[in-house]
CSV table of C-alpha atoms (C1' of nucleotides) in Angstrom, one decimal:
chain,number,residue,atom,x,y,z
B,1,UNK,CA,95.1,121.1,108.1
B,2,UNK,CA,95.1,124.7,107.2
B,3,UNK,CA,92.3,126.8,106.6
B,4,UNK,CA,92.1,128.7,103.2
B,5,UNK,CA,91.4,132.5,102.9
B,6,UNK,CA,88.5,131.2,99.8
B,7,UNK,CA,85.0,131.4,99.5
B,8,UNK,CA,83.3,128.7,101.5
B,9,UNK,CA,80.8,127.8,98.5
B,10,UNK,CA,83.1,128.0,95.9
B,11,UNK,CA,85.5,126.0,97.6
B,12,UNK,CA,82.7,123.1,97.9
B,13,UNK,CA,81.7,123.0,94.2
B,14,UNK,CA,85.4,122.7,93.0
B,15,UNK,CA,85.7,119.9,96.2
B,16,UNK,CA,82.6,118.0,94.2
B,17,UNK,CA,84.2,118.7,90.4
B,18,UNK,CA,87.8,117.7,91.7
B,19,UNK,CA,86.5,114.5,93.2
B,20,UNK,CA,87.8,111.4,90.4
B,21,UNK,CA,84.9,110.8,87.5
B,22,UNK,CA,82.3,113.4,89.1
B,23,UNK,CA,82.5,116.1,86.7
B,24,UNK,CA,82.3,112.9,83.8
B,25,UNK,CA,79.2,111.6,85.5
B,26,UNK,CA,77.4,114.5,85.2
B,27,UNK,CA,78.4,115.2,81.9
B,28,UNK,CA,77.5,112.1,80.7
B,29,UNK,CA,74.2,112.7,82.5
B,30,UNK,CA,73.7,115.6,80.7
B,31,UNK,CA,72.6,113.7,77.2
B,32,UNK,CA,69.9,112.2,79.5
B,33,UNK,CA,68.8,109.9,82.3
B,34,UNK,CA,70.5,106.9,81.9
B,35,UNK,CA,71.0,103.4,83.8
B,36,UNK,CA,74.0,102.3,86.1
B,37,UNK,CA,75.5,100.0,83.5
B,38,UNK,CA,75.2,102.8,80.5
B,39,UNK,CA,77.0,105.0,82.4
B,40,UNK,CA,79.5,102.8,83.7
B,41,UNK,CA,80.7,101.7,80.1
B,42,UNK,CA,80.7,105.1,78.7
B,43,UNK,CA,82.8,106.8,81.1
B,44,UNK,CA,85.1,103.8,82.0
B,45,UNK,CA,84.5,103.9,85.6
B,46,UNK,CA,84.3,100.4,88.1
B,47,UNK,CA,80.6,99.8,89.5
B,48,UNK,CA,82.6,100.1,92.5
B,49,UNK,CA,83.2,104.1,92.3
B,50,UNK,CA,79.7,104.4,90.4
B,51,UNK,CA,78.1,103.4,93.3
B,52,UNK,CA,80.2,105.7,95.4
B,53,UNK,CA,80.2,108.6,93.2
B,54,UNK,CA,76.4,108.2,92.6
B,55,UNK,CA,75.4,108.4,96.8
B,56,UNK,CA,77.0,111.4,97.2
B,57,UNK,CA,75.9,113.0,94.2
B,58,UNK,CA,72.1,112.1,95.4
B,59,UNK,CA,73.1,113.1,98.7
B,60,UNK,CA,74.0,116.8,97.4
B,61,UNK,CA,71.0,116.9,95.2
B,62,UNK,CA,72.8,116.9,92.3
B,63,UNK,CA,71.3,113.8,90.7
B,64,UNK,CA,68.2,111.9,91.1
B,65,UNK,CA,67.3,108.2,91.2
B,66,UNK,CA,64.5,106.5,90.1
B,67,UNK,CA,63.9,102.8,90.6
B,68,UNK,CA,61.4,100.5,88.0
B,69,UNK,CA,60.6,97.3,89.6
B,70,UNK,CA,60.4,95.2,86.4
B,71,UNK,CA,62.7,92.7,85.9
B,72,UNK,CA,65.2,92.9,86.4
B,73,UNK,CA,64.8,95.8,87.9
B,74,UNK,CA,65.3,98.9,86.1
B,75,UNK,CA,67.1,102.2,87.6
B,76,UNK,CA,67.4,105.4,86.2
B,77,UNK,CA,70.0,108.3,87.2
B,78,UNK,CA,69.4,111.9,86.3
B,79,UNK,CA,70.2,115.6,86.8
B,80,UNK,CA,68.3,117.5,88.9
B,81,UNK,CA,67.6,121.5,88.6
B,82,UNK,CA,70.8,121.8,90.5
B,83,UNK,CA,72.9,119.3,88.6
B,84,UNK,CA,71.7,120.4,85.1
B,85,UNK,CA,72.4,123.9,86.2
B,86,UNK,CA,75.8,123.0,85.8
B,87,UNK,CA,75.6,122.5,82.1
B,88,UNK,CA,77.8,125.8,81.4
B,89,UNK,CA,80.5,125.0,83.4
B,90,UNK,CA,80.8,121.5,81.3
B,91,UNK,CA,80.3,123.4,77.9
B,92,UNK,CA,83.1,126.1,78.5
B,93,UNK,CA,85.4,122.8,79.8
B,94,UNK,CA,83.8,121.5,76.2
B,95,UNK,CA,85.3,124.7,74.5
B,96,UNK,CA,88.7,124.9,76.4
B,97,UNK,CA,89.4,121.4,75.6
B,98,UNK,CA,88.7,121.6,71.9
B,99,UNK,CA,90.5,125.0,71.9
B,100,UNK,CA,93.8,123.8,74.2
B,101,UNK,CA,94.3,120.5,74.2
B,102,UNK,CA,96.2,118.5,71.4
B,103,UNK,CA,94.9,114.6,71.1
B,104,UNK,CA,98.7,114.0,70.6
B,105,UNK,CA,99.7,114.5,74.3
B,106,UNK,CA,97.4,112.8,75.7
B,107,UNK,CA,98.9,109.8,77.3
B,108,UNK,CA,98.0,106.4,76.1
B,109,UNK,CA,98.8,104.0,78.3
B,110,UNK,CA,95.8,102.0,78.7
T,1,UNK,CA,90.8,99.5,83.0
T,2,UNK,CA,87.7,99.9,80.6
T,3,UNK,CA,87.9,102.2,78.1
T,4,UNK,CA,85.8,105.5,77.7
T,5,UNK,CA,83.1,106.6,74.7
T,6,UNK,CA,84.2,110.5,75.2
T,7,UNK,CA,85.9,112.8,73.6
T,8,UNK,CA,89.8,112.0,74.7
T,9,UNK,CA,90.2,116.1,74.6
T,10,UNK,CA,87.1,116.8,77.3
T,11,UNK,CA,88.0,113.6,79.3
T,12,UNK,CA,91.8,115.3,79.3
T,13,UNK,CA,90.6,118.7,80.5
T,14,UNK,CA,88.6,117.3,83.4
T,15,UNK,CA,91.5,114.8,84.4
T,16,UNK,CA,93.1,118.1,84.8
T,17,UNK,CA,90.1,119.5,86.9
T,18,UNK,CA,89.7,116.7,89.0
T,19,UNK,CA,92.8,116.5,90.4
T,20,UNK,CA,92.7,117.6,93.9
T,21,UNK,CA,93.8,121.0,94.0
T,22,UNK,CA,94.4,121.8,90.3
T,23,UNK,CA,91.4,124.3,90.2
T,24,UNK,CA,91.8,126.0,93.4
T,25,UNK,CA,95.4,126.4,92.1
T,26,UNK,CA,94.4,127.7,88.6
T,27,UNK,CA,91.6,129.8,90.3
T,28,UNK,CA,94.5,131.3,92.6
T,29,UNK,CA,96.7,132.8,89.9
T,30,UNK,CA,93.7,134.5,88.3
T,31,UNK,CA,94.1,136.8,91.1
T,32,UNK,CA,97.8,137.7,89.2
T,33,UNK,CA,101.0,136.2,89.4
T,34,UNK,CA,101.9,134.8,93.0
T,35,UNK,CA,104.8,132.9,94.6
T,36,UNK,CA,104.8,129.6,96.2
T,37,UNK,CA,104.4,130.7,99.9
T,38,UNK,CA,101.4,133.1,99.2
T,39,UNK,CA,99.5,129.9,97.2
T,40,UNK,CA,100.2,127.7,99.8
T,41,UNK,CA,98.2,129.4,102.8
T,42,UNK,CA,95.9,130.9,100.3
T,43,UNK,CA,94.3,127.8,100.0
T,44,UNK,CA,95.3,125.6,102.3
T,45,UNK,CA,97.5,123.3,100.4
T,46,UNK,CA,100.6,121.7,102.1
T,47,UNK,CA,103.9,122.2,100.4
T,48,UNK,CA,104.7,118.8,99.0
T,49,UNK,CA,101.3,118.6,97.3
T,50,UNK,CA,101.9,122.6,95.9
T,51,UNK,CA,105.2,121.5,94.7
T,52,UNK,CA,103.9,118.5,92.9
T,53,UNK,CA,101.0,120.2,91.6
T,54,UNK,CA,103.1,123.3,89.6
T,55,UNK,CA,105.2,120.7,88.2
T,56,UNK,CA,102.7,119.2,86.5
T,57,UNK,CA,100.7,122.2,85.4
T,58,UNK,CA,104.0,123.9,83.9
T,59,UNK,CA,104.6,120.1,82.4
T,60,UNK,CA,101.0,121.3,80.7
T,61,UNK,CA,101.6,124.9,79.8
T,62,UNK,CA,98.9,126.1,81.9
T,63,UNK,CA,101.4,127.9,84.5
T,64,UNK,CA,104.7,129.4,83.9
T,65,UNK,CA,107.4,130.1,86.7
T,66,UNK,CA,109.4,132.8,87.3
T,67,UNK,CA,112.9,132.6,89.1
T,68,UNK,CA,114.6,136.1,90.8
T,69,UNK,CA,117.9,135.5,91.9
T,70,UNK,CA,117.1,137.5,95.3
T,71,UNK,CA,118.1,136.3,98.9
T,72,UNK,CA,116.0,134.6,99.8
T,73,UNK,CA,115.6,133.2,96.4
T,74,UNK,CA,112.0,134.3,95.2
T,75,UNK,CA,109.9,132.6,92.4
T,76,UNK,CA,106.8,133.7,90.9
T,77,UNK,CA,104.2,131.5,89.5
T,78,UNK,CA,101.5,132.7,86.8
T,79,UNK,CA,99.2,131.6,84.4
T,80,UNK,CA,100.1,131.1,80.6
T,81,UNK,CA,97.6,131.9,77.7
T,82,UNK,CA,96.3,128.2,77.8
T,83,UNK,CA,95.9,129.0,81.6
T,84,UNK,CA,94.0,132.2,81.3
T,85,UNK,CA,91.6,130.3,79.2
T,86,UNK,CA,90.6,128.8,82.1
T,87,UNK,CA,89.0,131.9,83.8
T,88,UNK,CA,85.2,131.0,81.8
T,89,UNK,CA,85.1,127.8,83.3
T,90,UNK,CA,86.0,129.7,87.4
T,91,UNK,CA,83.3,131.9,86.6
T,92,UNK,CA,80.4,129.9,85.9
T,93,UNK,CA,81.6,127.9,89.1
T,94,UNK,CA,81.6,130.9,90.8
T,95,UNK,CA,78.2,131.5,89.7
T,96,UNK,CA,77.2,128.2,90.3
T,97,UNK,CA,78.3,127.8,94.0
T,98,UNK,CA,76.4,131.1,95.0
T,99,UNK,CA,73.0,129.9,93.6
T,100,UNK,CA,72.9,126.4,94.5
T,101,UNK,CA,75.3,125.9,97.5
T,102,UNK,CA,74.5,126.5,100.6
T,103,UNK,CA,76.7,127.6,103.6
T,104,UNK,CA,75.3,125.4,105.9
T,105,UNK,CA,75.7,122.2,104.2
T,106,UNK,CA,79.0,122.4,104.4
T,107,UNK,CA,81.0,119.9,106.2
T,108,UNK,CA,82.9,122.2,109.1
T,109,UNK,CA,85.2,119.1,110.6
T,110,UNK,CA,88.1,120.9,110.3
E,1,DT,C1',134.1,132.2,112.1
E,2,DA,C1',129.8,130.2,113.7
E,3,DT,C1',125.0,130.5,113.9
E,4,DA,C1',120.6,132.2,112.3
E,5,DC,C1',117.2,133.3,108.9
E,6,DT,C1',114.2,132.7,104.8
E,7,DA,C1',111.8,130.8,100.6
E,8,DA,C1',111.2,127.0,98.2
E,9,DC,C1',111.3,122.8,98.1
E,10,DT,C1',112.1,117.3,99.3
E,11,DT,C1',111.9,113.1,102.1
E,12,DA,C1',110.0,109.7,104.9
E,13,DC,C1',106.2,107.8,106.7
E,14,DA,C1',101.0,107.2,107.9
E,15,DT,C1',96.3,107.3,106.3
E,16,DA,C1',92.7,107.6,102.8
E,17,DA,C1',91.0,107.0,98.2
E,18,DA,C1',90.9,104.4,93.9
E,19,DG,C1',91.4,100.0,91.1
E,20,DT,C1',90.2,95.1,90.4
E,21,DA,C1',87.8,91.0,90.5
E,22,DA,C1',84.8,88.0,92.6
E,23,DC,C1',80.4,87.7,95.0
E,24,DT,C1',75.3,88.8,96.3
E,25,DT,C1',70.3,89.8,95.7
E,26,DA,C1',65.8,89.5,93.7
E,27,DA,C1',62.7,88.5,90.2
E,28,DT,C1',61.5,85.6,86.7
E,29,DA,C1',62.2,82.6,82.5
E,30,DA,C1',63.8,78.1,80.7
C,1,DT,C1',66.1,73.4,89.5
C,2,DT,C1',69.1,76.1,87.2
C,3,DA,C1',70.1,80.2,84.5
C,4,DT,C1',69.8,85.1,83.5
C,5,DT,C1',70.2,90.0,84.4
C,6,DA,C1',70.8,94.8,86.6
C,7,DA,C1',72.5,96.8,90.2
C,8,DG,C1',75.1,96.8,93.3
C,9,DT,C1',78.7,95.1,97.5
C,10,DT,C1',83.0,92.9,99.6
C,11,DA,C1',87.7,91.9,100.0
C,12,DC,C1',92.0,93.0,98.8
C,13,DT,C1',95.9,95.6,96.3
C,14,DT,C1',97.8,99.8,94.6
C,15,DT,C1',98.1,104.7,94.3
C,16,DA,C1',97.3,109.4,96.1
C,17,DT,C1',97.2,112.5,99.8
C,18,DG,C1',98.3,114.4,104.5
C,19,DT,C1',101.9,115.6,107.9
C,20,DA,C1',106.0,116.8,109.8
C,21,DA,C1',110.8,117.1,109.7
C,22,DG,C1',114.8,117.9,106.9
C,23,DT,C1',117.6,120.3,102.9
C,24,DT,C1',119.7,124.1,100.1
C,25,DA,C1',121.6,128.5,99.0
C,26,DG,C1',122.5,133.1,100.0
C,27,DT,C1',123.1,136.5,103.1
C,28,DA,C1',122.9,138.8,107.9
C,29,DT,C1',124.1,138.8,112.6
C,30,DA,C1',126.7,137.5,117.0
DNA sequence: TATACTAACTTACATAAAGTAACTTAATAA
DNA sequence: TTATTAAGTTACTTTATGTAAGTTAGTATA
């Protein structure tokens, strides 16, 4: 492939937010820590992805896992320094959406 | 598929965003109005996937294209109002990446 | 007149990512 | 012994992306 003339570390955080359901993860983690199966209904996504999307976002430090052996056993995702750091970027998205997008063009096919 | 809790406007604006290649796109033409060619090695993006990719974002009224009957034909691509509007949400990326990514951690297989 | 050149695409095909549904695991309660 | 529950994982299909070659239109050059 061919190698862009763009900052190397802006380039990586739009790779992260342009990845499917990333930027909704962390926007829904943004109300709080929350469980696998709270997020999963909220935003829509397959346990499948979660899972996925989840292990890389540990991976990158963005979010934080925290296992409660009860049973059954409890686990609880959050946002660490770095993920909650993107808060901003999330309530200017907020702003531009309210701002730009009509609820009438939005495509209802599901 | 499952349905969502969100706000359909929000989960809109980051379908938008989380398209590969939307934002780096968007964030291109911020620099000014550009043609087709100059995008494309700008950031690395092959043709088909730059031609695709305008279509839509005119289809949405965030980019607006510009045809000059030269030889070669040239065409310029820019950003609309709604577009523009975008520029917050690039800066507090911006922002972001330099405090909390690291040049090092990024993946170099290419 | 025939061939070349250029920007901006488009087509055809291979590979990677995402969607879907069924299955697994571990602890405990009925 | 069977059932229940959260949190996944596996197998398989469909969609998106990557890659390279081809197309089009208007000149310019041999």
């Amino acid at each position: 492939m061919k190698k862009s003339q763009l900052c190397p570390r802006f380039e990586e955080a739009m790779s992260i937010l342009s990845k499917r359901w990333t930027g909704l993860i962390i926007y829904q983690l943004l109300s709080g820590k929350q469980r696998f199966c709270t997020i999963e209904s909220a935003i829509g996504i397959s346990g499948r992805l979660l899972s996925e999307r989840l292990k890389d976002l540990e991976k990158q430090g963005i979010v934080k896992r925290d296992i409660f052996p009860e049973t059954p056993v409890r686990i609880e995702y959050s946002l660490t320094e770095k993920g909650l750091a993107l808060e901003p970027i999330m309530k200017e998205l907020e702003k531009w959406s309210q701002t730009w997008i009509e609820t009438e063009a939005i495509s209802t096919s599901e």
